[in-house]
Amino acid sequence: QVQLVESGGGLVQAGGSLRLSCAQSGSIFFIDTSNWYRQGQGKQRELVANITRGGTTYYADSVKGRFTLSRDNDKNTVYLQMNSLKPEDTAVYYCNTQSLLGPEYESWGQGTQVTVSS
């Protein structure tokens, strides 16, 4: 199993930036994709961005051009750089991994709150 610890959330004004980190440990060799989800109050959890084992990235339309996902293999950490933040980006952000071994090995972090004030 993979253990995930997120950090970097906080309160920021609209237009500001934050960088979220997701430290990965455990069976990281079997990670297929690393994903960032978010869930706003009263909303469904949505996929924000992900990076595949091969390095291909995906971004939701709502964050494209503002968020950048990167990976530091030496530190076993995935980052989500969030720029030009908007109040609608306010949510709990979760790190998630999908495993090559199957869906039963999916892992979730505890979540980190991002609040963007107008």
mmCIF file with all atom_site columns, N, CA, C and O in Angstrom, residues 5-13 16-23 36-38 67 78-82 85 89-95 110-117:
data_model
loop_
_atom_site.group_PDB
_atom_site.id
_atom_site.type_symbol
_atom_site.label_atom_id
_atom_site.label_alt_id
_atom_site.label_comp_id
_atom_site.label_asym_id
_atom_site.label_entity_id
_atom_site.label_seq_id
_atom_site.pdbx_PDB_ins_code
_atom_site.Cartn_x
_atom_site.Cartn_y
_atom_site.Cartn_z
_atom_site.occupancy
_atom_site.B_iso_or_equiv
_atom_site.pdbx_formal_charge
_atom_site.auth_seq_id
_atom_site.auth_comp_id
_atom_site.auth_asym_id
_atom_site.auth_atom_id
_atom_site.pdbx_PDB_model_num
ATOM 1   N N  . VAL A 1 5   ? 0.816   11.889 2.288   1.00 0.00 ? 5   VAL A N  1
ATOM 2   C CA . VAL A 1 5   ? 0.673   12.988 3.242   1.00 0.00 ? 5   VAL A CA 1
ATOM 3   C C  . VAL A 1 5   ? 0.709   14.297 2.471   1.00 0.00 ? 5   VAL A C  1
ATOM 4   O O  . VAL A 1 5   ? 1.729   14.631 1.852   1.00 0.00 ? 5   VAL A O  1
ATOM 5   N N  . GLU A 1 6   ? -0.402  15.019 2.521   1.00 0.00 ? 6   GLU A N  1
ATOM 6   C CA . GLU A 1 6   ? -0.483  16.312 1.830   1.00 0.00 ? 6   GLU A CA 1
ATOM 7   C C  . GLU A 1 6   ? -0.079  17.441 2.768   1.00 0.00 ? 6   GLU A C  1
ATOM 8   O O  . GLU A 1 6   ? -0.241  17.341 3.991   1.00 0.00 ? 6   GLU A O  1
ATOM 9   N N  . SER A 1 7   ? 0.399   18.506 2.168   1.00 0.00 ? 7   SER A N  1
ATOM 10  C CA . SER A 1 7   ? 0.692   19.726 2.914   1.00 0.00 ? 7   SER A CA 1
ATOM 11  C C  . SER A 1 7   ? 0.640   20.903 1.949   1.00 0.00 ? 7   SER A C  1
ATOM 12  O O  . SER A 1 7   ? 0.610   20.719 0.735   1.00 0.00 ? 7   SER A O  1
ATOM 13  N N  . GLY A 1 8   ? 0.610   22.096 2.520   1.00 0.00 ? 8   GLY A N  1
ATOM 14  C CA . GLY A 1 8   ? 0.689   23.293 1.699   1.00 0.00 ? 8   GLY A CA 1
ATOM 15  C C  . GLY A 1 8   ? -0.601  24.074 1.541   1.00 0.00 ? 8   GLY A C  1
ATOM 16  O O  . GLY A 1 8   ? -0.615  25.128 0.920   1.00 0.00 ? 8   GLY A O  1
ATOM 17  N N  . GLY A 1 9   ? -1.687  23.571 2.071   1.00 0.00 ? 9   GLY A N  1
ATOM 18  C CA . GLY A 1 9   ? -2.934  24.310 1.975   1.00 0.00 ? 9   GLY A CA 1
ATOM 19  C C  . GLY A 1 9   ? -2.909  25.540 2.859   1.00 0.00 ? 9   GLY A C  1
ATOM 20  O O  . GLY A 1 9   ? -1.992  25.771 3.632   1.00 0.00 ? 9   GLY A O  1
ATOM 21  N N  . GLY A 1 10  ? -3.954  26.345 2.721   1.00 0.00 ? 10  GLY A N  1
ATOM 22  C CA . GLY A 1 10  ? -4.043  27.542 3.544   1.00 0.00 ? 10  GLY A CA 1
ATOM 23  C C  . GLY A 1 10  ? -5.026  28.532 2.988   1.00 0.00 ? 10  GLY A C  1
ATOM 24  O O  . GLY A 1 10  ? -5.837  28.208 2.113   1.00 0.00 ? 10  GLY A O  1
ATOM 25  N N  . LEU A 1 11  ? -4.948  29.734 3.518   1.00 0.00 ? 11  LEU A N  1
ATOM 26  C CA . LEU A 1 11  ? -5.834  30.829 3.118   1.00 0.00 ? 11  LEU A CA 1
ATOM 27  C C  . LEU A 1 11  ? -5.036  31.800 2.248   1.00 0.00 ? 11  LEU A C  1
ATOM 28  O O  . LEU A 1 11  ? -3.937  32.225 2.623   1.00 0.00 ? 11  LEU A O  1
ATOM 29  N N  . VAL A 1 12  ? -5.600  32.156 1.109   1.00 0.00 ? 12  VAL A N  1
ATOM 30  C CA . VAL A 1 12  ? -4.922  33.069 0.203   1.00 0.00 ? 12  VAL A CA 1
ATOM 31  C C  . VAL A 1 12  ? -5.960  33.962 -0.464  1.00 0.00 ? 12  VAL A C  1
ATOM 32  O O  . VAL A 1 12  ? -7.122  33.566 -0.610  1.00 0.00 ? 12  VAL A O  1
ATOM 33  N N  . GLN A 1 13  ? -5.553  35.150 -0.836  1.00 0.00 ? 13  GLN A N  1
ATOM 34  C CA . GLN A 1 13  ? -6.462  36.043 -1.543  1.00 0.00 ? 13  GLN A CA 1
ATOM 35  C C  . GLN A 1 13  ? -6.566  35.653 -3.011  1.00 0.00 ? 13  GLN A C  1
ATOM 36  O O  . GLN A 1 13  ? -5.644  35.039 -3.568  1.00 0.00 ? 13  GLN A O  1
ATOM 37  N N  . GLY A 1 16  ? -3.753  34.964 -5.801  1.00 0.00 ? 16  GLY A N  1
ATOM 38  C CA . GLY A 1 16  ? -2.541  34.470 -5.169  1.00 0.00 ? 16  GLY A CA 1
ATOM 39  C C  . GLY A 1 16  ? -2.184  33.065 -5.595  1.00 0.00 ? 16  GLY A C  1
ATOM 40  O O  . GLY A 1 16  ? -2.826  32.470 -6.473  1.00 0.00 ? 16  GLY A O  1
ATOM 41  N N  . SER A 1 17  ? -1.160  32.533 -4.941  1.00 0.00 ? 17  SER A N  1
ATOM 42  C CA . SER A 1 17  ? -0.629  31.216 -5.289  1.00 0.00 ? 17  SER A CA 1
ATOM 43  C C  . SER A 1 17  ? -0.425  30.370 -4.045  1.00 0.00 ? 17  SER A C  1
ATOM 44  O O  . SER A 1 17  ? -0.174  30.890 -2.952  1.00 0.00 ? 17  SER A O  1
ATOM 45  N N  . LEU A 1 18  ? -0.516  29.081 -4.245  1.00 0.00 ? 18  LEU A N  1
ATOM 46  C CA . LEU A 1 18  ? -0.165  28.096 -3.227  1.00 0.00 ? 18  LEU A CA 1
ATOM 47  C C  . LEU A 1 18  ? 0.462   26.911 -3.935  1.00 0.00 ? 18  LEU A C  1
ATOM 48  O O  . LEU A 1 18  ? 0.169   26.640 -5.108  1.00 0.00 ? 18  LEU A O  1
ATOM 49  N N  . ARG A 1 19  ? 1.307   26.201 -3.194  1.00 0.00 ? 19  ARG A N  1
ATOM 50  C CA . ARG A 1 19  ? 1.847   24.951 -3.723  1.00 0.00 ? 19  ARG A CA 1
ATOM 51  C C  . ARG A 1 19  ? 1.530   23.830 -2.746  1.00 0.00 ? 19  ARG A C  1
ATOM 52  O O  . ARG A 1 19  ? 1.921   23.875 -1.584  1.00 0.00 ? 19  ARG A O  1
ATOM 53  N N  . LEU A 1 20  ? 0.812   22.855 -3.255  1.00 0.00 ? 20  LEU A N  1
ATOM 54  C CA . LEU A 1 20  ? 0.497   21.673 -2.460  1.00 0.00 ? 20  LEU A CA 1
ATOM 55  C C  . LEU A 1 20  ? 1.545   20.596 -2.707  1.00 0.00 ? 20  LEU A C  1
ATOM 56  O O  . LEU A 1 20  ? 2.042   20.453 -3.831  1.00 0.00 ? 20  LEU A O  1
ATOM 57  N N  . SER A 1 21  ? 1.845   19.860 -1.665  1.00 0.00 ? 21  SER A N  1
ATOM 58  C CA . SER A 1 21  ? 2.792   18.741 -1.762  1.00 0.00 ? 21  SER A CA 1
ATOM 59  C C  . SER A 1 21  ? 2.102   17.462 -1.337  1.00 0.00 ? 21  SER A C  1
ATOM 60  O O  . SER A 1 21  ? 1.266   17.473 -0.425  1.00 0.00 ? 21  SER A O  1
ATOM 61  N N  . CYS A 1 22  ? 2.486   16.384 -1.963  1.00 0.00 ? 22  CYS A N  1
ATOM 62  C CA . CYS A 1 22  ? 1.984   15.063 -1.600  1.00 0.00 ? 22  CYS A CA 1
ATOM 63  C C  . CYS A 1 22  ? 3.182   14.138 -1.478  1.00 0.00 ? 22  CYS A C  1
ATOM 64  O O  . CYS A 1 22  ? 3.747   13.709 -2.494  1.00 0.00 ? 22  CYS A O  1
ATOM 65  N N  . ALA A 1 23  ? 3.579   13.860 -0.244  1.00 0.00 ? 23  ALA A N  1
ATOM 66  C CA . ALA A 1 23  ? 4.702   12.966 0.000   1.00 0.00 ? 23  ALA A CA 1
ATOM 67  C C  . ALA A 1 23  ? 4.215   11.527 -0.049  1.00 0.00 ? 23  ALA A C  1
ATOM 68  O O  . ALA A 1 23  ? 3.243   11.176 0.642   1.00 0.00 ? 23  ALA A O  1
ATOM 69  N N  . TRP A 1 36  ? -4.612  14.584 -8.156  1.00 0.00 ? 36  TRP A N  1
ATOM 70  C CA . TRP A 1 36  ? -5.126  15.568 -7.202  1.00 0.00 ? 36  TRP A CA 1
ATOM 71  C C  . TRP A 1 36  ? -6.615  15.731 -7.461  1.00 0.00 ? 36  TRP A C  1
ATOM 72  O O  . TRP A 1 36  ? -7.025  16.039 -8.586  1.00 0.00 ? 36  TRP A O  1
ATOM 73  N N  . TYR A 1 37  ? -7.400  15.508 -6.419  1.00 0.00 ? 37  TYR A N  1
ATOM 74  C CA . TYR A 1 37  ? -8.828  15.740 -6.446  1.00 0.00 ? 37  TYR A CA 1
ATOM 75  C C  . TYR A 1 37  ? -9.133  16.913 -5.515  1.00 0.00 ? 37  TYR A C  1
ATOM 76  O O  . TYR A 1 37  ? -8.340  17.271 -4.649  1.00 0.00 ? 37  TYR A O  1
ATOM 77  N N  . ARG A 1 38  ? -10.315 17.460 -5.682  1.00 0.00 ? 38  ARG A N  1
ATOM 78  C CA . ARG A 1 38  ? -10.787 18.457 -4.727  1.00 0.00 ? 38  ARG A CA 1
ATOM 79  C C  . ARG A 1 38  ? -12.289 18.291 -4.523  1.00 0.00 ? 38  ARG A C  1
ATOM 80  O O  . ARG A 1 38  ? -13.001 17.783 -5.397  1.00 0.00 ? 38  ARG A O  1
ATOM 81  N N  . PHE A 1 67  ? -2.842  25.884 -12.983 1.00 0.00 ? 67  PHE A N  1
ATOM 82  C CA . PHE A 1 67  ? -2.250  24.876 -12.100 1.00 0.00 ? 67  PHE A CA 1
ATOM 83  C C  . PHE A 1 67  ? -1.201  24.072 -12.875 1.00 0.00 ? 67  PHE A C  1
ATOM 84  O O  . PHE A 1 67  ? -1.376  23.791 -14.067 1.00 0.00 ? 67  PHE A O  1
ATOM 85  N N  . VAL A 1 78  ? 4.858   14.610 -5.107  1.00 0.00 ? 78  VAL A N  1
ATOM 86  C CA . VAL A 1 78  ? 4.144   15.227 -6.219  1.00 0.00 ? 78  VAL A CA 1
ATOM 87  C C  . VAL A 1 78  ? 3.659   16.600 -5.758  1.00 0.00 ? 78  VAL A C  1
ATOM 88  O O  . VAL A 1 78  ? 3.185   16.747 -4.620  1.00 0.00 ? 78  VAL A O  1
ATOM 89  N N  . TYR A 1 79  ? 3.798   17.575 -6.617  1.00 0.00 ? 79  TYR A N  1
ATOM 90  C CA . TYR A 1 79  ? 3.438   18.948 -6.274  1.00 0.00 ? 79  TYR A CA 1
ATOM 91  C C  . TYR A 1 79  ? 2.308   19.443 -7.175  1.00 0.00 ? 79  TYR A C  1
ATOM 92  O O  . TYR A 1 79  ? 2.225   19.068 -8.345  1.00 0.00 ? 79  TYR A O  1
ATOM 93  N N  . LEU A 1 80  ? 1.490   20.311 -6.617  1.00 0.00 ? 80  LEU A N  1
ATOM 94  C CA . LEU A 1 80  ? 0.481   20.997 -7.413  1.00 0.00 ? 80  LEU A CA 1
ATOM 95  C C  . LEU A 1 80  ? 0.672   22.491 -7.171  1.00 0.00 ? 80  LEU A C  1
ATOM 96  O O  . LEU A 1 80  ? 0.340   23.004 -6.099  1.00 0.00 ? 80  LEU A O  1
ATOM 97  N N  . GLN A 1 81  ? 1.267   23.158 -8.140  1.00 0.00 ? 81  GLN A N  1
ATOM 98  C CA . GLN A 1 81  ? 1.445   24.604 -8.074  1.00 0.00 ? 81  GLN A CA 1
ATOM 99  C C  . GLN A 1 81  ? 0.173   25.266 -8.566  1.00 0.00 ? 81  GLN A C  1
ATOM 100 O O  . GLN A 1 81  ? -0.249  25.018 -9.703  1.00 0.00 ? 81  GLN A O  1
ATOM 101 N N  . MET A 1 82  ? -0.417  26.088 -7.732  1.00 0.00 ? 82  MET A N  1
ATOM 102 C CA . MET A 1 82  ? -1.692  26.717 -8.066  1.00 0.00 ? 82  MET A CA 1
ATOM 103 C C  . MET A 1 82  ? -1.494  28.226 -8.115  1.00 0.00 ? 82  MET A C  1
ATOM 104 O O  . MET A 1 82  ? -1.180  28.846 -7.095  1.00 0.00 ? 82  MET A O  1
ATOM 105 N N  . LEU A 1 85  ? -5.287  32.001 -8.250  1.00 0.00 ? 85  LEU A N  1
ATOM 106 C CA . LEU A 1 85  ? -6.364  31.306 -7.560  1.00 0.00 ? 85  LEU A CA 1
ATOM 107 C C  . LEU A 1 85  ? -7.631  32.136 -7.535  1.00 0.00 ? 85  LEU A C  1
ATOM 108 O O  . LEU A 1 85  ? -7.599  33.379 -7.454  1.00 0.00 ? 85  LEU A O  1
ATOM 109 N N  . ASP A 1 89  ? -11.925 28.004 -6.398  1.00 0.00 ? 89  ASP A N  1
ATOM 110 C CA . ASP A 1 89  ? -10.935 26.960 -6.153  1.00 0.00 ? 89  ASP A CA 1
ATOM 111 C C  . ASP A 1 89  ? -10.957 26.495 -4.697  1.00 0.00 ? 89  ASP A C  1
ATOM 112 O O  . ASP A 1 89  ? -10.270 25.529 -4.349  1.00 0.00 ? 89  ASP A O  1
ATOM 113 N N  . THR A 1 90  ? -11.722 27.181 -3.871  1.00 0.00 ? 90  THR A N  1
ATOM 114 C CA . THR A 1 90  ? -11.817 26.803 -2.467  1.00 0.00 ? 90  THR A CA 1
ATOM 115 C C  . THR A 1 90  ? -12.360 25.383 -2.336  1.00 0.00 ? 90  THR A C  1
ATOM 116 O O  . THR A 1 90  ? -13.418 25.065 -2.875  1.00 0.00 ? 90  THR A O  1
ATOM 117 N N  . ALA A 1 91  ? -11.627 24.548 -1.633  1.00 0.00 ? 91  ALA A N  1
ATOM 118 C CA . ALA A 1 91  ? -12.006 23.142 -1.501  1.00 0.00 ? 91  ALA A CA 1
ATOM 119 C C  . ALA A 1 91  ? -10.992 22.444 -0.597  1.00 0.00 ? 91  ALA A C  1
ATOM 120 O O  . ALA A 1 91  ? -9.934  23.001 -0.285  1.00 0.00 ? 91  ALA A O  1
ATOM 121 N N  . VAL A 1 92  ? -11.327 21.224 -0.236  1.00 0.00 ? 92  VAL A N  1
ATOM 122 C CA . VAL A 1 92  ? -10.334 20.324 0.344   1.00 0.00 ? 92  VAL A CA 1
ATOM 123 C C  . VAL A 1 92  ? -9.690  19.581 -0.815  1.00 0.00 ? 92  VAL A C  1
ATOM 124 O O  . VAL A 1 92  ? -10.386 18.997 -1.658  1.00 0.00 ? 92  VAL A O  1
ATOM 125 N N  . TYR A 1 93  ? -8.381  19.616 -0.854  1.00 0.00 ? 93  TYR A N  1
ATOM 126 C CA . TYR A 1 93  ? -7.631  18.966 -1.933  1.00 0.00 ? 93  TYR A CA 1
ATOM 127 C C  . TYR A 1 93  ? -7.043  17.659 -1.406  1.00 0.00 ? 93  TYR A C  1
ATOM 128 O O  . TYR A 1 93  ? -6.431  17.624 -0.330  1.00 0.00 ? 93  TYR A O  1
ATOM 129 N N  . TYR A 1 94  ? -7.244  16.614 -2.204  1.00 0.00 ? 94  TYR A N  1
ATOM 130 C CA . TYR A 1 94  ? -6.810  15.281 -1.817  1.00 0.00 ? 94  TYR A CA 1
ATOM 131 C C  . TYR A 1 94  ? -5.809  14.738 -2.836  1.00 0.00 ? 94  TYR A C  1
ATOM 132 O O  . TYR A 1 94  ? -6.033  14.822 -4.049  1.00 0.00 ? 94  TYR A O  1
ATOM 133 N N  . CYS A 1 95  ? -4.765  14.150 -2.321  1.00 0.00 ? 95  CYS A N  1
ATOM 134 C CA . CYS A 1 95  ? -3.835  13.406 -3.152  1.00 0.00 ? 95  CYS A CA 1
ATOM 135 C C  . CYS A 1 95  ? -4.318  11.960 -3.235  1.00 0.00 ? 95  CYS A C  1
ATOM 136 O O  . CYS A 1 95  ? -4.826  11.406 -2.247  1.00 0.00 ? 95  CYS A O  1
ATOM 137 N N  . GLN A 1 110 ? -5.047  12.549 3.497   1.00 0.00 ? 110 GLN A N  1
ATOM 138 C CA . GLN A 1 110 ? -6.037  13.027 4.472   1.00 0.00 ? 110 GLN A CA 1
ATOM 139 C C  . GLN A 1 110 ? -6.721  14.304 4.015   1.00 0.00 ? 110 GLN A C  1
ATOM 140 O O  . GLN A 1 110 ? -7.743  14.690 4.581   1.00 0.00 ? 110 GLN A O  1
ATOM 141 N N  . GLY A 1 111 ? -6.171  14.952 3.011   1.00 0.00 ? 111 GLY A N  1
ATOM 142 C CA . GLY A 1 111 ? -6.758  16.186 2.503   1.00 0.00 ? 111 GLY A CA 1
ATOM 143 C C  . GLY A 1 111 ? -6.139  17.425 3.131   1.00 0.00 ? 111 GLY A C  1
ATOM 144 O O  . GLY A 1 111 ? -5.694  17.400 4.283   1.00 0.00 ? 111 GLY A O  1
ATOM 145 N N  . THR A 1 112 ? -6.108  18.492 2.361   1.00 0.00 ? 112 THR A N  1
ATOM 146 C CA . THR A 1 112 ? -5.621  19.778 2.859   1.00 0.00 ? 112 THR A CA 1
ATOM 147 C C  . THR A 1 112 ? -6.554  20.877 2.369   1.00 0.00 ? 112 THR A C  1
ATOM 148 O O  . THR A 1 112 ? -6.961  20.883 1.206   1.00 0.00 ? 112 THR A O  1
ATOM 149 N N  . GLN A 1 113 ? -6.918  21.771 3.264   1.00 0.00 ? 113 GLN A N  1
ATOM 150 C CA . GLN A 1 113 ? -7.903  22.811 2.946   1.00 0.00 ? 113 GLN A CA 1
ATOM 151 C C  . GLN A 1 113 ? -7.235  23.966 2.210   1.00 0.00 ? 113 GLN A C  1
ATOM 152 O O  . GLN A 1 113 ? -6.190  24.480 2.644   1.00 0.00 ? 113 GLN A O  1
ATOM 153 N N  . VAL A 1 114 ? -7.842  24.356 1.119   1.00 0.00 ? 114 VAL A N  1
ATOM 154 C CA . VAL A 1 114 ? -7.439  25.559 0.394   1.00 0.00 ? 114 VAL A CA 1
ATOM 155 C C  . VAL A 1 114 ? -8.621  26.511 0.398   1.00 0.00 ? 114 VAL A C  1
ATOM 156 O O  . VAL A 1 114 ? -9.722  26.140 -0.038  1.00 0.00 ? 114 VAL A O  1
ATOM 157 N N  . THR A 1 115 ? -8.413  27.712 0.892   1.00 0.00 ? 115 THR A N  1
ATOM 158 C CA . THR A 1 115 ? -9.464  28.716 0.940   1.00 0.00 ? 115 THR A CA 1
ATOM 159 C C  . THR A 1 115 ? -8.980  29.970 0.232   1.00 0.00 ? 115 THR A C  1
ATOM 160 O O  . THR A 1 115 ? -7.920  30.506 0.574   1.00 0.00 ? 115 THR A O  1
ATOM 161 N N  . VAL A 1 116 ? -9.742  30.395 -0.765  1.00 0.00 ? 116 VAL A N  1
ATOM 162 C CA . VAL A 1 116 ? -9.396  31.580 -1.543  1.00 0.00 ? 116 VAL A CA 1
ATOM 163 C C  . VAL A 1 116 ? -10.438 32.653 -1.258  1.00 0.00 ? 116 VAL A C  1
ATOM 164 O O  . VAL A 1 116 ? -11.615 32.470 -1.552  1.00 0.00 ? 116 VAL A O  1
ATOM 165 N N  . SER A 1 117 ? -9.994  33.748 -0.698  1.00 0.00 ? 117 SER A N  1
ATOM 166 C CA . SER A 1 117 ? -10.909 34.843 -0.359  1.00 0.00 ? 117 SER A CA 1
ATOM 167 C C  . SER A 1 117 ? -10.988 35.837 -1.506  1.00 0.00 ? 117 SER A C  1
ATOM 168 O O  . SER A 1 117 ? -10.023 36.059 -2.230  1.00 0.00 ? 117 SER A O  1
#
